[in-house]
PDB file of C-alpha atoms and ligand atoms in Angstrom:
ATOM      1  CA  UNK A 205      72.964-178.777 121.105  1.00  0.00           C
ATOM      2  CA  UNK A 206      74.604-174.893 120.499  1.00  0.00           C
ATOM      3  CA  UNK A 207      74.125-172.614 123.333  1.00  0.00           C
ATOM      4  CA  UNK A 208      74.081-168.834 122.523  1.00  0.00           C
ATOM      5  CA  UNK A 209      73.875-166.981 125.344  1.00  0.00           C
ATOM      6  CA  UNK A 210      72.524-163.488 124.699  1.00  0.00           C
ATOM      7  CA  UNK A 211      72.815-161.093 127.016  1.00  0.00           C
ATOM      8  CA  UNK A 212      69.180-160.362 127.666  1.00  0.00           C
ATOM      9  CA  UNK A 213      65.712-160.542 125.113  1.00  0.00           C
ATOM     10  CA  UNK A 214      66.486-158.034 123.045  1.00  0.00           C
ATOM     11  CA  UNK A 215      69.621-159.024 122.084  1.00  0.00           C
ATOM     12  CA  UNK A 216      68.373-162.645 122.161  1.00  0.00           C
ATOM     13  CA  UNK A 217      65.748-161.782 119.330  1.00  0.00           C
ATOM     14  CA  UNK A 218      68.227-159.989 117.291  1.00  0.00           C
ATOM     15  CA  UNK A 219      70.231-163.360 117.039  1.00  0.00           C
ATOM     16  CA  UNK A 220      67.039-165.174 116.599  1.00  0.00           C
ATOM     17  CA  UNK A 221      66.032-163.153 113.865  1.00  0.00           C
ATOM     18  CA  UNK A 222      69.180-162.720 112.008  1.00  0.00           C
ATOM     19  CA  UNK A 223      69.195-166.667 112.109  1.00  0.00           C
ATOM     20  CA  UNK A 224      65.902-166.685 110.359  1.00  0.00           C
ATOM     21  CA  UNK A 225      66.669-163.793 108.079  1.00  0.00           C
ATOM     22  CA  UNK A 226      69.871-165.387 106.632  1.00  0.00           C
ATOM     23  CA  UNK A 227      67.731-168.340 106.045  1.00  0.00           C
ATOM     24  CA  UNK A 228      65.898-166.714 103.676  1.00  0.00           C
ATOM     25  CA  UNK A 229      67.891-164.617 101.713  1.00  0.00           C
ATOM     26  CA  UNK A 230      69.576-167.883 100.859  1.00  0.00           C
ATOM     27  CA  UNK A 231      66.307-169.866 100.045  1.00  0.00           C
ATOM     28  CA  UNK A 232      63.844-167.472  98.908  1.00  0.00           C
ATOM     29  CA  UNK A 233      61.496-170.581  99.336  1.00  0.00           C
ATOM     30  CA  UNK A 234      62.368-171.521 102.889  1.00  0.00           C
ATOM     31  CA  UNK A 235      59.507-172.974 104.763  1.00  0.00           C
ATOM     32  CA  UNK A 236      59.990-171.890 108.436  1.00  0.00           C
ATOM     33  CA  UNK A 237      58.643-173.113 111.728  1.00  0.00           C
ATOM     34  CA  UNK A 238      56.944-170.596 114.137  1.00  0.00           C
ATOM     35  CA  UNK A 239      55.525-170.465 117.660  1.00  0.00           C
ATOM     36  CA  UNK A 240      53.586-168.378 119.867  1.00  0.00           C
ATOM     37  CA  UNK A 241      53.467-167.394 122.789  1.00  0.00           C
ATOM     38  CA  UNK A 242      55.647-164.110 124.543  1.00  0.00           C
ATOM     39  CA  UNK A 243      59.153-165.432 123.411  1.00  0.00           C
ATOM     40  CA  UNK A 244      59.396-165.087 119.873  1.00  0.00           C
ATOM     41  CA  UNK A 245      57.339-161.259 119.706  1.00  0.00           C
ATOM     42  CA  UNK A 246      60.737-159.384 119.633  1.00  0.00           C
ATOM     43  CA  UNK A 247      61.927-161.795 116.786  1.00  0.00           C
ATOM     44  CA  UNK A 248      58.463-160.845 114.701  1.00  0.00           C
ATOM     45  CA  UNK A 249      59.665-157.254 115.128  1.00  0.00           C
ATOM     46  CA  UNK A 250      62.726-157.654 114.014  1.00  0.00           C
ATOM     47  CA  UNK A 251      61.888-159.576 111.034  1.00  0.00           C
ATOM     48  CA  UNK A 252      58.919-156.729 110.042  1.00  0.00           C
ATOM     49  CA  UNK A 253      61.554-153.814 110.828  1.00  0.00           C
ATOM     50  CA  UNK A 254      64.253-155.668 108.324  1.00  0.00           C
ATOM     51  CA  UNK A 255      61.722-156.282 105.902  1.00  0.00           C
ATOM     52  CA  UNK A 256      60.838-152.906 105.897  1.00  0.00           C
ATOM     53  CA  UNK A 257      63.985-151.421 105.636  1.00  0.00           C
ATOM     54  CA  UNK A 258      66.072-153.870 103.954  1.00  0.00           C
ATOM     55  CA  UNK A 259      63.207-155.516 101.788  1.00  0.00           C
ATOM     56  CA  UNK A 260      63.773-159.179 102.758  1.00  0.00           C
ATOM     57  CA  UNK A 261      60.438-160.973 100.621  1.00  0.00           C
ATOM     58  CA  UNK A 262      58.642-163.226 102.079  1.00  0.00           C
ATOM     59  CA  UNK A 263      56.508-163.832  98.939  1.00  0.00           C
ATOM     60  CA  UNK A 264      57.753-167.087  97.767  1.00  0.00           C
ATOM     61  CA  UNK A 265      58.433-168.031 101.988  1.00  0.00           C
ATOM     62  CA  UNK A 266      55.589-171.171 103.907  1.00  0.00           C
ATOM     63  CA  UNK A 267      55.292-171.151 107.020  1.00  0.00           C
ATOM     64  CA  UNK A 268      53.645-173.434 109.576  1.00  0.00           C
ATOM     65  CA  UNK A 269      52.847-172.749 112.859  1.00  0.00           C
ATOM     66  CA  UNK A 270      52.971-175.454 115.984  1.00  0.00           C
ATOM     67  CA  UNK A 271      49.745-175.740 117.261  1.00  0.00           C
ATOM     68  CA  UNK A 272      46.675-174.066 117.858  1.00  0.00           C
ATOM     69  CA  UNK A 273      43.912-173.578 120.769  1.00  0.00           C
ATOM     70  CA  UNK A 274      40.372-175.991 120.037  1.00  0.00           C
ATOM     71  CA  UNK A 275      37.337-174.308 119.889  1.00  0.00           C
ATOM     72  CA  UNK A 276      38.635-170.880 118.899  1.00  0.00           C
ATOM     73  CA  UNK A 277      37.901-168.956 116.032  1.00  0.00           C
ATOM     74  CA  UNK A 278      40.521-167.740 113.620  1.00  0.00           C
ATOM     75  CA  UNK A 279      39.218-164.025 114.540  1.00  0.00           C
ATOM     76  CA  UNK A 280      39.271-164.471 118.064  1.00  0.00           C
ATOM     77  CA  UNK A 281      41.848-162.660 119.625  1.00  0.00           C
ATOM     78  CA  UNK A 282      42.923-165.328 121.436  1.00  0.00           C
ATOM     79  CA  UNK A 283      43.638-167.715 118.574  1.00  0.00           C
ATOM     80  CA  UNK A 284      47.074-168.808 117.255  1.00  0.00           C
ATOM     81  CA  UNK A 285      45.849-167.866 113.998  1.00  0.00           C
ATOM     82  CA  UNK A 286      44.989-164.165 115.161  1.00  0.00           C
ATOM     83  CA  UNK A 287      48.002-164.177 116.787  1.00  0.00           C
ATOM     84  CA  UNK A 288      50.409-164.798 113.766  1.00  0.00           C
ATOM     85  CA  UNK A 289      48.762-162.121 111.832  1.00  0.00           C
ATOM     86  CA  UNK A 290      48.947-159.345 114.169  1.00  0.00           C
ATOM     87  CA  UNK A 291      52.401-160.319 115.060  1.00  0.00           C
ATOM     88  CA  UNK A 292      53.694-160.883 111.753  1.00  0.00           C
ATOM     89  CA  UNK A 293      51.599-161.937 108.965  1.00  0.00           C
ATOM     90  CA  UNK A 294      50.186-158.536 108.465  1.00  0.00           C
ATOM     91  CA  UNK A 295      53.422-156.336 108.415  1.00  0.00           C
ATOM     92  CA  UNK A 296      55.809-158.573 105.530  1.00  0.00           C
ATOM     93  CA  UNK A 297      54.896-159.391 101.957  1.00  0.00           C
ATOM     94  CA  UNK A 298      53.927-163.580 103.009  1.00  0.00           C
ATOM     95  CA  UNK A 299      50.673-164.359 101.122  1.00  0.00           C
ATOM     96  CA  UNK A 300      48.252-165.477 103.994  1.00  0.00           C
ATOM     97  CA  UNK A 301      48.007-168.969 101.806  1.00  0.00           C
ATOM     98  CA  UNK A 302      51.441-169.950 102.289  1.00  0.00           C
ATOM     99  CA  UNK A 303      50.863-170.038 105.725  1.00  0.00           C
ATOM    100  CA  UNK A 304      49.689-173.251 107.859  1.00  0.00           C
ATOM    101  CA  UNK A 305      48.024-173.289 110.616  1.00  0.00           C
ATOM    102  CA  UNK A 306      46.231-176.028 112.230  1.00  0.00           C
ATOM    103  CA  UNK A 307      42.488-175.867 112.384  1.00  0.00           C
ATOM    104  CA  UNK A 308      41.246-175.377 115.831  1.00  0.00           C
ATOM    105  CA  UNK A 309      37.259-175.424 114.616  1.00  0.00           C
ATOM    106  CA  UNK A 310      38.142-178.389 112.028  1.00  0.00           C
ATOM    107  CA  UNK A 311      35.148-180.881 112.257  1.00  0.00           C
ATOM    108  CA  UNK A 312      36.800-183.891 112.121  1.00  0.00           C
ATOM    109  CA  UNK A 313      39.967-183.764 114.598  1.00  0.00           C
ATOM    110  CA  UNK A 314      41.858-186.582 113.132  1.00  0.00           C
ATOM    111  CA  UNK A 315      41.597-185.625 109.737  1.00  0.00           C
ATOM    112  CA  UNK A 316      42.992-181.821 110.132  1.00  0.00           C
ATOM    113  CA  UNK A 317      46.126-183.769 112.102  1.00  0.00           C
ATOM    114  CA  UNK A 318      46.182-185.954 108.865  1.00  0.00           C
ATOM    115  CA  UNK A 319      45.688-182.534 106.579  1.00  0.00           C
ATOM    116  CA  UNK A 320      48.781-180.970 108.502  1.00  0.00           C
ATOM    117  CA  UNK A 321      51.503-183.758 107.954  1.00  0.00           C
ATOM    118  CA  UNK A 322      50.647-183.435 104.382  1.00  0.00           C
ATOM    119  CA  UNK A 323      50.674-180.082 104.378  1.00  0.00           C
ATOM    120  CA  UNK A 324      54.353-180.249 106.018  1.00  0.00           C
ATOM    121  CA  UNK A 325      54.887-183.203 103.659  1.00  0.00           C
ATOM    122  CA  UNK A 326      54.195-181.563 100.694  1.00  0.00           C
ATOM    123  CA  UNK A 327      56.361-178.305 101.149  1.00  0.00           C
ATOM    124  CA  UNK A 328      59.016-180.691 101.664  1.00  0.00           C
ATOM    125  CA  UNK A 329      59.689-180.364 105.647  1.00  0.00           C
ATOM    126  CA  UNK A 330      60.648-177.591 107.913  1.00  0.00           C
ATOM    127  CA  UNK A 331      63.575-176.051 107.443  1.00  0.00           C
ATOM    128  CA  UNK A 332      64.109-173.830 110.668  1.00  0.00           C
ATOM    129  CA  UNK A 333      61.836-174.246 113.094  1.00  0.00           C
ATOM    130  CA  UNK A 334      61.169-171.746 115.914  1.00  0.00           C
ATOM    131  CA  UNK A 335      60.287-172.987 119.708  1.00  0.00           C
ATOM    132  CA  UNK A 336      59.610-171.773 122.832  1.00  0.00           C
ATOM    133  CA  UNK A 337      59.742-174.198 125.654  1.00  0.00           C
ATOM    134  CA  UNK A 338      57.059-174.561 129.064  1.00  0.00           C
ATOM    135  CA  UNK A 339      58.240-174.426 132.499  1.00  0.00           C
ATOM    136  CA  UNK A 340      57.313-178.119 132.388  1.00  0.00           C
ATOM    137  CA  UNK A 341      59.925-178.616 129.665  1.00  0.00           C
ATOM    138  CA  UNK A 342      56.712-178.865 126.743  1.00  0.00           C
ATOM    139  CA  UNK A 343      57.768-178.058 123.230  1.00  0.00           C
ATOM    140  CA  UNK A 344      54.776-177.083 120.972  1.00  0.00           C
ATOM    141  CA  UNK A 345      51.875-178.210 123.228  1.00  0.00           C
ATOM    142  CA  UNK A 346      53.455-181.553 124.013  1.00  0.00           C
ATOM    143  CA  UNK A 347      52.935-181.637 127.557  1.00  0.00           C
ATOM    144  CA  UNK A 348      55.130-184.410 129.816  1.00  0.00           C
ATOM    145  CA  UNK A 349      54.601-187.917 128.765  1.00  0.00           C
ATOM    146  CA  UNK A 350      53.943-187.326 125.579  1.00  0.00           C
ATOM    147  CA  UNK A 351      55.564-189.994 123.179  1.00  0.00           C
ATOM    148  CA  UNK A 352      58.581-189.094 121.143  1.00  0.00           C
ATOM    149  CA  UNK A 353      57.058-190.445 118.074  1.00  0.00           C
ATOM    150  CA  UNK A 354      53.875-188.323 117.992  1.00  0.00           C
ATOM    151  CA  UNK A 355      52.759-187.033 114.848  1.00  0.00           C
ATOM    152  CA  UNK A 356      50.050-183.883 114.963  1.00  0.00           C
ATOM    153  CA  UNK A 357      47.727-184.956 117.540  1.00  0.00           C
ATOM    154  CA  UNK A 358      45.135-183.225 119.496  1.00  0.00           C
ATOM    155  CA  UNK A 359      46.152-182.689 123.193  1.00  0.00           C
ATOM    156  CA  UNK A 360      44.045-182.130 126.918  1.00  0.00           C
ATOM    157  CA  UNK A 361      46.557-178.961 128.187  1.00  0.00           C
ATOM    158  CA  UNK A 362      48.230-179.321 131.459  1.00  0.00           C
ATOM    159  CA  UNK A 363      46.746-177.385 134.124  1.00  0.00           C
ATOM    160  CA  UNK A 364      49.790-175.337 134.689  1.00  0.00           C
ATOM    161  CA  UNK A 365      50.205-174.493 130.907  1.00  0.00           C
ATOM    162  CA  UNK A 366      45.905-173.262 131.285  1.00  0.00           C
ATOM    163  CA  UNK A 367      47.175-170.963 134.200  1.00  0.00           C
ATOM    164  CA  UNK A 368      50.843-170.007 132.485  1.00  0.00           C
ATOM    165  CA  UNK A 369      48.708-168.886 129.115  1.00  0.00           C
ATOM    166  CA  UNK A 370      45.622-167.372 130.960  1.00  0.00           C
ATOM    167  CA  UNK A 371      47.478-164.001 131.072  1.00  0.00           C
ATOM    168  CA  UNK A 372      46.354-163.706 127.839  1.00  0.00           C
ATOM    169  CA  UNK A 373      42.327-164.392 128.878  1.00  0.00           C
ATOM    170  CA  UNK A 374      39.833-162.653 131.082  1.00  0.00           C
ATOM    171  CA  UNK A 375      39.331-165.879 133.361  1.00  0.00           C
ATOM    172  CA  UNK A 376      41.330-169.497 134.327  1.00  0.00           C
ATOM    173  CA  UNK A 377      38.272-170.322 133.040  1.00  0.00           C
ATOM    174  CA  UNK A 378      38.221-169.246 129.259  1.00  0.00           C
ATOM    175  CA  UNK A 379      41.407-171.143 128.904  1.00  0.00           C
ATOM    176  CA  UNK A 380      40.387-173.899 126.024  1.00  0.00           C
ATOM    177  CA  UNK A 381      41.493-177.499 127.330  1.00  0.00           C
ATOM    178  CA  UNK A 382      42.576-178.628 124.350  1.00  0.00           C
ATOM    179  CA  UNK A 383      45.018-178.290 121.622  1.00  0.00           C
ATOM    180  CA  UNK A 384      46.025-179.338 118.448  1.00  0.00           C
ATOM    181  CA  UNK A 385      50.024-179.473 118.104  1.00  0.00           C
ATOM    182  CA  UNK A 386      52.297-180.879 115.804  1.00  0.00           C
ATOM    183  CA  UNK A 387      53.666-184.153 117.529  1.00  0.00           C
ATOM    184  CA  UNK A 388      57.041-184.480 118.804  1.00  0.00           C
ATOM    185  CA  UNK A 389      58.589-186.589 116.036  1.00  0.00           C
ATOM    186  CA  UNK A 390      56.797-184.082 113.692  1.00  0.00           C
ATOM    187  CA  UNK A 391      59.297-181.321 115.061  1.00  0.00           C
ATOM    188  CA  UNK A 392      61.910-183.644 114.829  1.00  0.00           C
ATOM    189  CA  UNK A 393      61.938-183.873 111.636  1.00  0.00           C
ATOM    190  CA  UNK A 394      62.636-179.935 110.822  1.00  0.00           C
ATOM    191  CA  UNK A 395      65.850-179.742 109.714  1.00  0.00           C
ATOM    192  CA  UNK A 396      67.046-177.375 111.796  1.00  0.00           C
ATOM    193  CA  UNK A 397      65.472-176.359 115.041  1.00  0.00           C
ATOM    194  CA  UNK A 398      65.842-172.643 117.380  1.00  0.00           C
ATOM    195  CA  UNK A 399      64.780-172.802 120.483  1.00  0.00           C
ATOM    196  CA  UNK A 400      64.062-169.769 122.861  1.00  0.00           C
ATOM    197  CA  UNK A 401      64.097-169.123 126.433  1.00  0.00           C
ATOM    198  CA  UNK A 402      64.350-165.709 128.270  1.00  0.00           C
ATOM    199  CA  UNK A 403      63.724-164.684 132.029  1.00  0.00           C
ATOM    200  CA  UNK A 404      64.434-166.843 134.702  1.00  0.00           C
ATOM    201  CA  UNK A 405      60.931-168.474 134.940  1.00  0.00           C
ATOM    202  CA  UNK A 406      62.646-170.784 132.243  1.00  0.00           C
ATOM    203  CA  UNK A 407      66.281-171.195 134.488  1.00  0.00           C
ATOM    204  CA  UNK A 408      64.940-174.450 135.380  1.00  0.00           C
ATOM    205  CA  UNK A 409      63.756-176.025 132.111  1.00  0.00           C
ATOM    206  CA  UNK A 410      66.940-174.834 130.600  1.00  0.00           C
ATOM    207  CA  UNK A 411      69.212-176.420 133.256  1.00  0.00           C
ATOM    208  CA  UNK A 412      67.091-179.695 132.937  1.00  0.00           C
ATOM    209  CA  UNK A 413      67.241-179.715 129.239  1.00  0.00           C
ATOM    210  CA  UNK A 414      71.454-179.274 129.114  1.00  0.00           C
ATOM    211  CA  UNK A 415      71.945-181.377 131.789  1.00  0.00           C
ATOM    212  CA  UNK A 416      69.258-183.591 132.267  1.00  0.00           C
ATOM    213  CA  UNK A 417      68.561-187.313 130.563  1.00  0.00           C
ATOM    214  CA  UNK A 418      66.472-187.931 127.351  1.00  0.00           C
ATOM    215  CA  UNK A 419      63.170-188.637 128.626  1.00  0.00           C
ATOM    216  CA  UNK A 420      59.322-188.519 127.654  1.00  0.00           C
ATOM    217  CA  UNK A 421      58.487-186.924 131.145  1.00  0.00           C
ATOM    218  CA  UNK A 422      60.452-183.857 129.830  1.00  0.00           C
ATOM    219  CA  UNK A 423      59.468-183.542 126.384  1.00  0.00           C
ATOM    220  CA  UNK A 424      61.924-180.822 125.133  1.00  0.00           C
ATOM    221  CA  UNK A 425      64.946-183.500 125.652  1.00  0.00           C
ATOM    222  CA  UNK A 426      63.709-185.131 122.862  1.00  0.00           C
ATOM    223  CA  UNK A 427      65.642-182.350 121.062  1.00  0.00           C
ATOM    224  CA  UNK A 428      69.319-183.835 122.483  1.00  0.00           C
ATOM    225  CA  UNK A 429      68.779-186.238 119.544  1.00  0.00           C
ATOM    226  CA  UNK A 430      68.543-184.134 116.606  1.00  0.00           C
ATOM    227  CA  UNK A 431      71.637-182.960 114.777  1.00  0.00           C
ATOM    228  CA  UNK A 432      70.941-179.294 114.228  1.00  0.00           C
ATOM    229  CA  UNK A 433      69.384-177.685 117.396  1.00  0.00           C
ATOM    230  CA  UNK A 434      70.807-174.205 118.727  1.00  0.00           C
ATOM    231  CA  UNK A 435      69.187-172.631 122.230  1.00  0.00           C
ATOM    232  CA  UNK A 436      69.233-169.024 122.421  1.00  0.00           C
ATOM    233  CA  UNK A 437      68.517-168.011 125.791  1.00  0.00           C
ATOM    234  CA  UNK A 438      69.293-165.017 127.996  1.00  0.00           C
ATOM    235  CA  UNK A 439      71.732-164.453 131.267  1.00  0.00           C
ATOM    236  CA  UNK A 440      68.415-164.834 133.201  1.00  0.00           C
ATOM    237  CA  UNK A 441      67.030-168.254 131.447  1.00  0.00           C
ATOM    238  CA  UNK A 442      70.932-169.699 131.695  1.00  0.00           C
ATOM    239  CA  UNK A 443      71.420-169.160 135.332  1.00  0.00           C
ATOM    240  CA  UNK A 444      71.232-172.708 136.209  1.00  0.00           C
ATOM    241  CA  UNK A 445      73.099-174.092 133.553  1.00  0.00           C
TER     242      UNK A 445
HETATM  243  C1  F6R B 229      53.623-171.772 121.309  1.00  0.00           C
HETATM  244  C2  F6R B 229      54.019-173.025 121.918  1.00  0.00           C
HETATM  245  C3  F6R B 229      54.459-173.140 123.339  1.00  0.00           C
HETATM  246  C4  F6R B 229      55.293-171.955 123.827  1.00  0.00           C
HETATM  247  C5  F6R B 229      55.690-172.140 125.289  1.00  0.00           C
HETATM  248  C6  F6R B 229      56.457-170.944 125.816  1.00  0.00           C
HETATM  249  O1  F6R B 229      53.258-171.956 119.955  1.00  0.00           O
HETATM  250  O2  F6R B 229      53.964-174.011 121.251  1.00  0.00           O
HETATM  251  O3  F6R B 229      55.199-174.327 123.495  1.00  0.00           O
HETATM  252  O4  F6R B 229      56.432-171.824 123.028  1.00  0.00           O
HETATM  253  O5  F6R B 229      54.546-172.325 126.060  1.00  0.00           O
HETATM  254  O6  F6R B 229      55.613-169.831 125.828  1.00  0.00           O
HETATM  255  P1  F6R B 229      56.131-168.356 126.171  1.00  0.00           P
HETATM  256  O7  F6R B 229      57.004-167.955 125.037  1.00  0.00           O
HETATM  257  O8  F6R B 229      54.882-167.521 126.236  1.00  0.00           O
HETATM  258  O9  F6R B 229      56.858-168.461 127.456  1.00  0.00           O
END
C-alpha cells in the first residue's frame, strides 16, 4: 500500500481528484468507483470545478457506486442515489444511465446483488475505485466479520455506523438497518483502489490498517492484498501511523 500524506482535506481532495481526473483523460471510458459519505465531497468539487473549467467529459465515463441504504427512495434526501446527484451527477456531462447504483427499494434482494455483479461484469471491472473507511475499519458497508470473499450482499449496519451516519437524519431512529454493499472481494477486484481518510476520528483505523494483520474482524485489511491500493489521508488521520 502507497501512503500520501496530504497536509490536511483540502489538499487531500486535490490529490484525490487529480488521481481520478488523469484517469480519465487517458480512458475516456474509465468506469470509476465512488463512495459516500463526508470524505470524498471535496473530491466531487474538484472534479465539477475542472470539468467546468478545463472541460474534462464524462460522457462516455460508468460509474458505480458502493452501496446503498434499504428502504430509501432514490428521491429521498437521504439516499445514496440522491446523494451522488447532488454531489456530482448533476454538475458534469455523465449521462445518469451510465451510472450504477444499487437498488435500495429492489423487490427481490438477491437478485439486485445478482443485477450489480453483472452490471460491474459487463463494463468490464472497476478501474479506480474510491473508499472511505469506518472507525471500525468497514470499507463500503462491510462491517467487521464480514468474509473476504463477499460478493454484493445485503448487510444489518453496525450500531456504531447507525449513530456515525445519523448526522445526516433527524433521529438514531430513522437510520435504515440495512444495506446493500458491494462485497469485499467485489472491491477487490477494481483494479486500482483510493482510499480516503481525514481528521483524526480515523487516526486509529489508519494506524490499524498500516500496521495491523490481515484479518476479517477489520475488514479494510483486506486491502494489504491487492496490488494497486494508495491511502490518501491527512496529518490528522496519520497521527498514529
Ligand atoms: C460510503 C461508504 C462508507 C464510508 C465510510 C466513511 O459509500 O461506503 O464505507 O466511506 O463510512 O464515511 P465518512 O467519509 O462519512 O467518514
Amino acid at each position: 500500500m502507497n501512503i500520501l500524506r496530504a497536509d490536511n482535506y483540502d489538499q487531500l481532495s486535490k490529490i484525490a481528484a487529480s488521481k481520478i481526473i488523469e484517469k480519465v483523460r487517458a480512458n475516456p471510458k474509465a468506469t470509476i468507483g465512488l463512495a459516500t459519505g463526508s470524505t470524498p465531497i471535496g473530491v466531487y468539487k474538484l472534479l465539477i470545478e475542472d470539468h467546468k473549467t478545463n472541460g474534462t467529459t464524462y460522457k462516455q465515463v460508468s460509474t458505480v457506486n458502493l452501496d446503498e441504504y434499504i428502504g430509501i427512495s432514490r428521491d429521498d434526501p437521504n439516499s445514496y442515489h440522491y446523494f451522488m446527484r447532488e454531489q456530482l451527477f448533476n454538475h458534469i456531462d455523465i449521462p445518469l444511465e451510465q451510472t450504477y447504483i444499487p437498488n435500495g427499494m429492489a423487490e427481490d434482494f438477491l437478485l439486485e446483488c445478482t443485477r450489480f455483479e453483472s452490471v460491474i461484469h459487463e463494463l468490464g471491472g472497476v478501474d479506480v475505485q474510491l473508499l472511505g473507511i469506518g472507525q471500525n475499519g468497514h470499507i463500503g458497508f462491510n462491517e467487521p466479520g464480514t468474509s473476504f470473499k463477499s460478493r454484493t450482499h445485503v448487510v444489518t449496519l453496525a450500531e456504531s455506523t447507525r449513530k456515525a451516519n445519523s448526522r445526516f437524519f433527524p433521529s438514531l431512529d430513522d437510520v435504515p438497518t440495512h444495506a446493500i454493499t458491494m462485497g469485499i472481494a467485489t472491491i477487490m477486484d477494481s483494479k486500482e483502489i483510493i482510499l480516503l481518510a481525514s481528521g483524526a476520528s480515523k487516526a486509529k483505523a489508519i494506524a490499524r490498517l498500516v500496521h495491523g494483520e490481515v484479518d476479517e474482524d477489520f475488514p479494510a485489511s483486506a486491502l494489504k492484498l491487492h496490488k494497486n491500493v494508495t491511502i490518501i489521508a491527512d496529518i490528522a488521520a496519520l497521527q498514529l501511523v
